[in-house]
Coordinates of C-alpha atoms in Angstrom, one line a residue:
M22 CA -128.2 -25.1 263.6
D23 CA -128.4 -21.4 264.7
G24 CA -126.9 -19.9 267.8
L25 CA -130.2 -20.1 269.8
G26 CA -130.4 -23.9 269.2
V27 CA -126.8 -24.4 270.3
A28 CA -127.5 -22.4 273.5
R29 CA -130.5 -24.6 274.2
V30 CA -128.6 -27.8 273.8
T31 CA -125.8 -26.6 276.0
A32 CA -128.2 -25.6 278.7
L33 CA -129.8 -29.0 278.7
E34 CA -126.5 -30.7 278.8
A35 CA -125.5 -28.6 281.8
L36 CA -128.7 -29.5 283.7
R37 CA -128.6 -33.2 282.8
P38 CA -126.3 -34.3 285.7
W39 CA -128.6 -32.6 288.3
S40 CA -131.6 -34.1 286.8
E41 CA -130.1 -37.5 286.7
G42 CA -129.1 -37.2 290.3
S43 CA -132.6 -36.3 291.4
Q44 CA -134.0 -39.3 289.6
S45 CA -131.5 -41.7 291.1
A46 CA -132.3 -40.3 294.6
K47 CA -135.9 -41.1 294.2
H48 CA -135.3 -44.6 293.1
H49 CA -132.6 -45.2 295.7
P50 CA -133.3 -43.5 298.9
S51 CA -130.1 -44.8 300.4
A52 CA -128.0 -43.0 297.9
T53 CA -126.5 -39.7 298.7
S54 CA -128.6 -36.8 297.3
L55 CA -127.0 -34.4 294.8
S56 CA -127.1 -30.8 295.7
P57 CA -128.4 -28.2 293.2
P58 CA -125.8 -26.6 290.9
S59 CA -123.8 -23.9 292.6
H60 CA -123.4 -20.3 291.4
H61 CA -119.9 -21.2 290.0
T62 CA -121.4 -24.0 287.9
I63 CA -124.1 -21.7 286.4
S64 CA -121.5 -19.0 285.6
S65 CA -119.3 -21.5 283.8
N66 CA -122.3 -22.8 281.8
H67 CA -123.3 -19.2 280.8
T68 CA -119.7 -18.5 279.6
Q69 CA -119.8 -21.7 277.6
L70 CA -123.2 -20.7 276.0
T71 CA -121.9 -17.2 275.0
S72 CA -118.7 -18.7 273.5
D73 CA -120.8 -21.2 271.5
T74 CA -123.1 -18.5 270.2
M75 CA -120.2 -16.3 269.1
S76 CA -118.6 -19.3 267.4
A77 CA -121.9 -19.9 265.5
D78 CA -122.3 -16.4 264.1
P79 CA -119.3 -16.5 261.6
E80 CA -120.6 -19.8 260.3
R81 CA -124.1 -18.2 259.8
E82 CA -122.5 -15.2 258.0
H83 CA -120.5 -17.5 255.8
A84 CA -123.6 -19.5 254.9
L85 CA -125.5 -16.3 254.0
D86 CA -122.6 -15.0 251.9
G87 CA -122.5 -18.3 250.0
Y88 CA -126.2 -18.1 249.4
K89 CA -126.1 -14.6 248.1
T90 CA -123.2 -15.5 245.7
K91 CA -125.1 -18.5 244.3
L92 CA -128.2 -16.4 243.9
L93 CA -126.4 -13.7 241.9
E94 CA -124.8 -16.5 239.8
S95 CA -128.2 -18.0 239.2
R96 CA -129.6 -14.6 238.0
E97 CA -126.6 -14.1 235.7
W98 CA -127.1 -17.5 234.1
E99 CA -130.8 -16.8 233.7
A100 CA -130.0 -13.6 231.8
K101 CA -127.5 -15.5 229.6
L102 CA -130.1 -18.2 229.0
K103 CA -132.7 -15.6 227.9
A104 CA -130.2 -13.9 225.5
L105 CA -129.3 -17.3 224.0
R106 CA -132.9 -18.2 223.5
L107 CA -133.5 -14.9 221.6
E108 CA -130.4 -15.6 219.5
I109 CA -131.7 -19.1 218.8
K110 CA -135.1 -17.5 217.8
G111 CA -133.3 -15.2 215.4
L112 CA -131.3 -18.0 213.9
Q113 CA -134.4 -20.0 213.5
H114 CA -136.0 -17.2 211.5
D115 CA -133.0 -16.9 209.3
F116 CA -133.0 -20.6 208.8
D117 CA -136.7 -20.6 207.8
V118 CA -136.1 -17.8 205.3
S119 CA -133.1 -19.6 203.8
E120 CA -135.1 -22.8 203.6
D121 CA -137.9 -21.0 201.8
N122 CA -135.4 -19.4 199.3
I123 CA -133.9 -22.8 198.7
K124 CA -137.3 -24.3 198.1
A125 CA -138.1 -21.4 195.7
L126 CA -135.0 -22.1 193.7
Q127 CA -135.8 -25.8 193.6
S128 CA -139.5 -25.4 192.8
V129 CA -141.0 -25.8 189.4
G130 CA -141.5 -22.7 187.3
Q131 CA -144.9 -21.2 186.4
I132 CA -146.7 -20.3 183.2
I133 CA -147.5 -16.7 182.3
G134 CA -151.1 -16.2 181.2
E135 CA -153.7 -13.6 180.6
V136 CA -157.2 -13.4 182.0
L137 CA -159.8 -13.4 179.2
K138 CA -163.1 -13.7 181.1
Q139 CA -164.5 -14.6 184.5
L140 CA -167.1 -17.4 184.4
D141 CA -168.1 -17.4 188.1
E142 CA -166.6 -16.7 191.5
E143 CA -164.1 -19.5 191.2
R144 CA -163.4 -20.1 187.5
F145 CA -161.7 -18.0 184.9
I146 CA -160.9 -18.4 181.2
V147 CA -157.2 -17.7 180.7
K148 CA -154.9 -17.7 177.7
A149 CA -151.5 -19.2 178.3
S150 CA -148.4 -17.7 176.7
S151 CA -148.1 -20.8 174.5
G152 CA -151.5 -20.1 172.9
P153 CA -154.1 -22.5 174.3
R154 CA -157.0 -21.3 176.4
Y155 CA -158.0 -23.0 179.7
V156 CA -160.8 -22.8 182.3
V157 CA -158.9 -22.7 185.6
G158 CA -159.4 -22.1 189.3
C159 CA -157.9 -19.4 191.5
R160 CA -155.8 -19.6 194.6
S161 CA -157.6 -18.5 197.7
K162 CA -155.0 -15.8 198.6
V163 CA -155.4 -14.0 195.3
D164 CA -157.9 -11.1 195.2
K165 CA -160.5 -12.2 192.7
L166 CA -161.9 -8.7 192.3
K167 CA -158.6 -7.6 190.7
L168 CA -158.6 -10.4 188.1
K169 CA -160.1 -8.4 185.2
Q170 CA -159.8 -8.9 181.5
G171 CA -156.2 -8.4 180.4
T172 CA -154.6 -9.0 183.8
R173 CA -151.3 -11.0 183.6
V174 CA -151.2 -13.9 186.0
A175 CA -148.9 -16.8 186.8
L176 CA -150.3 -20.4 186.4
D177 CA -149.2 -23.5 188.1
M178 CA -147.3 -25.9 185.8
T179 CA -149.5 -28.9 186.5
T180 CA -152.9 -27.8 187.6
L181 CA -152.9 -24.4 185.8
T182 CA -154.3 -22.7 188.9
I183 CA -153.9 -19.0 189.1
M184 CA -151.2 -18.6 191.7
R185 CA -150.5 -14.8 191.7
M186 CA -151.0 -11.6 189.7
L187 CA -148.2 -10.2 187.7
P188 CA -147.5 -6.5 186.8
R189 CA -148.2 -5.2 183.4
E190 CA -145.6 -6.0 180.7
V191 CA -143.5 -2.9 180.0
D192 CA -141.2 -2.5 177.0
P193 CA -137.6 -1.8 178.0
L194 CA -137.6 1.3 175.8
V195 CA -140.7 2.7 177.6
Y196 CA -139.2 1.9 180.9
N197 CA -136.0 3.8 180.0
M198 CA -138.2 6.7 179.1
S199 CA -139.8 6.7 182.6
L200 CA -136.3 7.0 184.1
E201 CA -135.9 10.5 182.7
D202 CA -135.6 13.0 185.5
P203 CA -137.0 16.5 184.6
G204 CA -134.7 18.0 187.2
Q205 CA -135.3 20.8 189.7
I206 CA -136.4 23.5 187.3
N207 CA -138.8 26.2 188.2
F208 CA -140.5 28.9 186.1
A209 CA -138.4 31.6 187.7
G210 CA -135.4 30.2 185.9
I211 CA -137.0 30.8 182.5
G212 CA -136.8 34.3 181.2
G213 CA -138.6 36.1 178.4
L214 CA -141.5 33.6 178.1
N215 CA -144.0 34.8 180.6
E216 CA -147.0 34.7 178.2
Q217 CA -146.0 31.2 176.9
I218 CA -145.6 29.9 180.4
R219 CA -149.1 31.1 181.3
E220 CA -150.7 29.5 178.2
L221 CA -148.9 26.2 178.9
R222 CA -149.9 26.1 182.6
E223 CA -153.5 26.7 181.6
V224 CA -153.5 23.6 179.4
I225 CA -151.4 21.2 181.5
E226 CA -151.3 22.3 185.1
L227 CA -154.8 23.6 185.6
P228 CA -156.7 20.4 184.5
L229 CA -154.4 18.2 186.8
K230 CA -154.7 20.4 189.9
N231 CA -158.3 21.8 189.6
P232 CA -160.4 19.6 187.3
E233 CA -163.5 20.7 189.1
L234 CA -163.2 24.2 187.5
F235 CA -163.8 22.7 184.1
L236 CA -166.8 20.7 185.3
R237 CA -168.2 23.8 187.0
V238 CA -168.0 25.9 183.8
G239 CA -169.1 23.0 181.6
I240 CA -166.1 22.8 179.2
K241 CA -163.7 20.0 178.4
P242 CA -160.0 20.6 179.2
P243 CA -157.4 20.4 176.4
K244 CA -155.6 17.1 175.9
G245 CA -152.3 18.4 174.7
V246 CA -150.2 21.2 173.4
L247 CA -147.7 21.8 170.6
L248 CA -144.6 23.9 171.3
Y249 CA -143.0 25.2 168.1
G250 CA -140.3 27.7 167.3
P251 CA -136.6 28.1 166.4
P252 CA -134.0 25.8 168.0
G253 CA -132.7 26.9 171.4
T254 CA -135.7 29.0 172.5
G255 CA -136.6 26.8 175.5
K256 CA -139.2 24.3 174.3
T257 CA -137.7 21.4 176.2
L258 CA -137.0 23.6 179.2
L259 CA -140.7 24.5 179.4
A260 CA -141.8 20.9 179.4
R261 CA -139.3 20.0 182.1
A262 CA -140.4 22.9 184.2
V263 CA -144.0 21.9 184.0
A264 CA -143.2 18.3 185.0
S265 CA -141.0 19.4 187.9
S266 CA -143.5 21.9 189.3
L267 CA -146.3 19.3 189.3
E268 CA -144.2 16.4 190.6
T269 CA -145.7 14.0 188.2
N270 CA -144.3 11.1 186.3
F271 CA -142.5 12.2 183.2
L272 CA -142.0 10.3 179.9
K273 CA -139.5 11.9 177.6
V274 CA -139.8 10.4 174.1
V275 CA -137.4 11.0 171.3
S276 CA -139.7 10.5 168.3
S277 CA -136.9 9.2 166.1
A278 CA -136.2 6.4 168.6
I279 CA -139.8 5.0 168.2
V280 CA -139.4 4.0 164.5
D281 CA -138.5 0.4 164.2
K282 CA -137.5 -1.6 161.1
Y283 CA -140.0 -4.4 161.8
I284 CA -143.6 -3.8 160.8
G285 CA -145.9 -3.1 163.7
E286 CA -143.3 -2.6 166.3
S287 CA -143.4 1.1 166.3
A288 CA -147.2 1.1 166.7
R289 CA -146.9 -1.4 169.5
L290 CA -144.4 0.9 171.2
I291 CA -146.9 3.8 171.0
R292 CA -149.5 1.6 172.7
E293 CA -147.1 0.5 175.4
M294 CA -146.1 4.2 176.0
F295 CA -149.7 5.4 176.5
G296 CA -150.7 2.4 178.5
Y297 CA -147.8 2.9 180.9
A298 CA -148.8 6.6 181.3
K299 CA -152.4 5.8 182.1
E300 CA -151.3 3.3 184.8
H301 CA -148.9 5.8 186.3
E302 CA -151.1 8.9 186.4
P303 CA -150.6 11.8 186.8
C304 CA -148.2 11.6 183.9
I305 CA -146.8 14.0 181.3
I306 CA -145.6 12.6 177.9
F307 CA -143.1 14.9 176.2
M308 CA -142.5 14.0 172.6
D309 CA -139.6 16.0 171.2
E310 CA -139.0 16.4 167.5
I311 CA -142.4 15.1 166.7
D312 CA -141.9 15.9 163.0
A313 CA -139.9 12.6 162.8
I314 CA -143.1 10.6 162.9
G315 CA -145.8 13.3 162.5
G316 CA -145.0 14.4 158.9
R317 CA -147.5 14.8 156.2
R318 CA -148.8 11.5 154.7
F319 CA -148.5 11.0 150.9
S320 CA -149.4 8.2 148.6
E321 CA -146.0 7.4 147.3
G322 CA -143.0 6.3 149.3
T323 CA -140.9 3.3 150.5
S324 CA -141.9 0.7 153.0
A325 CA -140.1 2.7 155.7
D326 CA -142.3 5.7 154.9
R327 CA -145.4 3.5 155.2
E328 CA -144.2 2.2 158.6
I329 CA -143.8 5.8 159.8
Q330 CA -147.3 6.5 158.6
R331 CA -148.7 3.5 160.5
T332 CA -146.9 4.9 163.6
L333 CA -148.6 8.2 163.1
M334 CA -152.0 6.6 162.7
E335 CA -151.5 4.7 166.0
L336 CA -150.6 8.0 167.7
L337 CA -153.7 9.7 166.4
N338 CA -155.8 6.7 167.6
Q339 CA -154.3 7.0 171.1
L340 CA -154.9 10.7 171.3
D341 CA -158.6 10.1 170.4
G342 CA -158.9 7.5 173.1
F343 CA -157.9 9.8 175.9
D344 CA -160.3 10.6 178.7
Y345 CA -160.8 14.3 178.9
L346 CA -160.5 14.5 182.6
G347 CA -157.7 12.0 182.8
K348 CA -154.5 12.8 184.4
T349 CA -152.3 12.1 181.4
K350 CA -151.2 15.1 179.3
I351 CA -149.1 15.2 176.2
I352 CA -146.6 18.0 175.1
M353 CA -145.1 17.9 171.6
A354 CA -142.3 20.0 170.4
T355 CA -140.9 20.7 166.9
N356 CA -138.8 23.1 164.9
R357 CA -140.8 22.4 161.7
P358 CA -144.5 22.9 162.3
D359 CA -145.2 23.4 158.6
T360 CA -144.3 19.7 157.9
L361 CA -146.7 18.2 160.4
D362 CA -149.8 16.3 159.3
P363 CA -153.1 18.3 159.5
A364 CA -154.8 15.4 161.3
L365 CA -152.3 15.7 164.2
L366 CA -152.9 19.5 164.5
R367 CA -156.6 19.5 164.5
A368 CA -158.6 20.5 167.6
G369 CA -159.3 17.6 170.0
R370 CA -155.8 16.2 169.7
L371 CA -153.5 19.2 170.0
D372 CA -155.9 21.8 171.3
R373 CA -153.3 24.6 171.8
K374 CA -150.3 25.6 169.7
I375 CA -147.8 27.8 171.4
E376 CA -145.1 29.6 169.5
I377 CA -141.8 30.0 171.3
P378 CA -140.2 32.8 169.4
L379 CA -136.8 34.4 169.7
P380 CA -136.6 36.6 172.8
N381 CA -136.9 40.3 172.4
E382 CA -134.6 42.8 174.1
V383 CA -136.4 42.6 177.4
G384 CA -136.4 38.8 177.3
R385 CA -132.7 38.7 176.4
M386 CA -132.0 40.9 179.4
E387 CA -133.9 38.5 181.7
I388 CA -132.2 35.4 180.3
L389 CA -128.7 36.9 180.5
K390 CA -129.2 37.9 184.1
I391 CA -130.4 34.4 185.0
H392 CA -127.4 32.7 183.5
A393 CA -124.9 35.2 184.9
E394 CA -126.4 35.1 188.4
G395 CA -123.9 32.5 189.7
V396 CA -120.9 33.8 187.9
V397 CA -118.1 35.6 189.9
K398 CA -118.0 39.1 188.5
E399 CA -115.4 41.8 188.8
G400 CA -116.9 45.3 189.0
E401 CA -120.3 46.4 187.6
I402 CA -121.5 44.6 184.4
D403 CA -123.5 46.7 181.9
Y404 CA -126.0 44.1 180.6
E405 CA -127.7 46.6 178.4
S406 CA -124.7 47.0 176.1
V407 CA -124.3 43.2 175.9
V408 CA -128.0 42.8 175.1
K409 CA -127.9 45.4 172.3
M410 CA -125.1 43.4 170.6
S411 CA -127.0 40.1 171.0
D412 CA -129.7 40.6 168.4
Q413 CA -131.1 37.4 166.9
L414 CA -129.6 35.3 169.7
N415 CA -131.8 32.7 171.4
G416 CA -131.6 31.5 175.0
A417 CA -129.1 28.8 174.3
D418 CA -126.8 31.4 172.6
L419 CA -127.0 33.8 175.6
R420 CA -126.0 30.9 177.9
N421 CA -123.1 30.3 175.6
V422 CA -122.2 34.0 175.9
V423 CA -121.8 33.6 179.7
T424 CA -119.7 30.5 179.2
E425 CA -117.4 32.2 176.7
A426 CA -117.0 35.1 179.1
G427 CA -115.8 32.7 181.8
L428 CA -113.4 31.1 179.4
F429 CA -111.9 34.5 178.5
A430 CA -111.3 35.1 182.3
I431 CA -109.7 31.7 182.7
K432 CA -107.3 32.3 179.7
D433 CA -106.2 35.5 181.5
Y434 CA -105.6 33.6 184.8
R435 CA -108.4 35.6 186.5
D436 CA -111.0 34.3 189.0
A437 CA -113.8 36.7 187.9
V438 CA -115.3 38.0 184.7
N439 CA -115.5 41.7 183.8
Q440 CA -117.3 43.8 181.2
D441 CA -114.6 43.3 178.6
D442 CA -115.1 39.5 178.8
F443 CA -118.8 39.8 178.1
N444 CA -118.2 42.1 175.2
K445 CA -115.7 39.8 173.5
A446 CA -118.0 36.8 174.2
V447 CA -121.1 38.3 172.6
R448 CA -119.1 39.3 169.5
K449 CA -117.7 35.8 169.2
V450 CA -121.1 34.1 169.6
A451 CA -122.7 36.6 167.1
E452 CA -120.1 35.8 164.5
S453 CA -120.6 32.0 164.8
K454 CA -124.4 32.6 164.6
K455 CA -124.0 33.8 161.0
L456 CA -123.0 30.3 160.0
E457 CA -126.4 28.9 161.0
G458 CA -129.2 29.0 158.4
K459 CA -132.4 30.9 159.2
L460 CA -135.5 28.7 159.7
E461 CA -138.6 30.0 158.0
Y462 CA -142.1 28.7 158.8
Q463 CA -145.6 30.0 158.9
K464 CA -147.2 30.7 162.3
L465 CA -149.9 28.1 163.2

């Protein structure tokens, strides 16, 4: 009850005696009549009302404070309840995922098959990995438009229904080839080969970036290119620079690693390699030391020689099967172009042959400056005198000159190389170069 209500009750109680006296006087005339309340009585009653109201205000304030406290506590508990519900929802999601994983581990395995033909919208002819062929249905969630001939699929163990599509089977050796990183190499870091770089980019880069130019002129772009020349002249470096500048997939193939002792395995690996490249276009296949499998064929030989010849024939077949405007290009490199089979060198397979010769004096100057750019030098370096003493040195030898100059500085406990270090280094490399035999071949 609030203060106003208390005041009303008190006032009624104060007037009750006067009211009761009036009633009794009416019913009993002989009784003595009560006089109305005096001024003193009303003052005392007013004082009592005020005191009762003041005593009720602290109770009201106390009740309001308690209500506010309970309201704040209620809101805090509601926030905690909301957070707990969100936590329960997250735990339920984790529980569902864990339950699905457990069911996957406990579920029955599936059979790997291959689609042979589509009969109608719902039925397919598939060949299981064990050998038999079946007419099976397809799961509703599987895109039937992608189920073409040769697609690998997973079949249910009991009903043989197509459950899902599988990626193409890739030989581990081919997969390891795809992991080869060409590195961050640009053409500015290759010296003395400006003409060779231009010819290579015309064959590889131009058809991949602007194929419409060839359609407009009405010619077919080249399929591949052969890089040949002495060792250490930059054939591999050119191939890496092309792949790095185009940001394409890069398959680096060591030709000697393809040859297998089992009959047919080498040819299968060639098919896997080109199939992987076509599915991951644009792609550049770089086959180094191609003379390991591309040598001239002859009638006599051992079984190993015949296996190499079968590998070469499969390579020729894959080169003939290329789409002219496809985004797969092949680069081959060798030190012995005179030993290659003529069928491999004919136009239509390797359309352009680029010789990577030993660098001339201008090229040696460019290569030497590129390799010496990051070296700490003491004083001015006369590169011309170093270049004049580096006759018949290739790019790898010039890089070795810079390395040897740095080693001479380290031996003398110095932090920079000087002119004398370069002079001693080029003499040392030139002396060791005499031990190498000179490779003679006819220009293609």
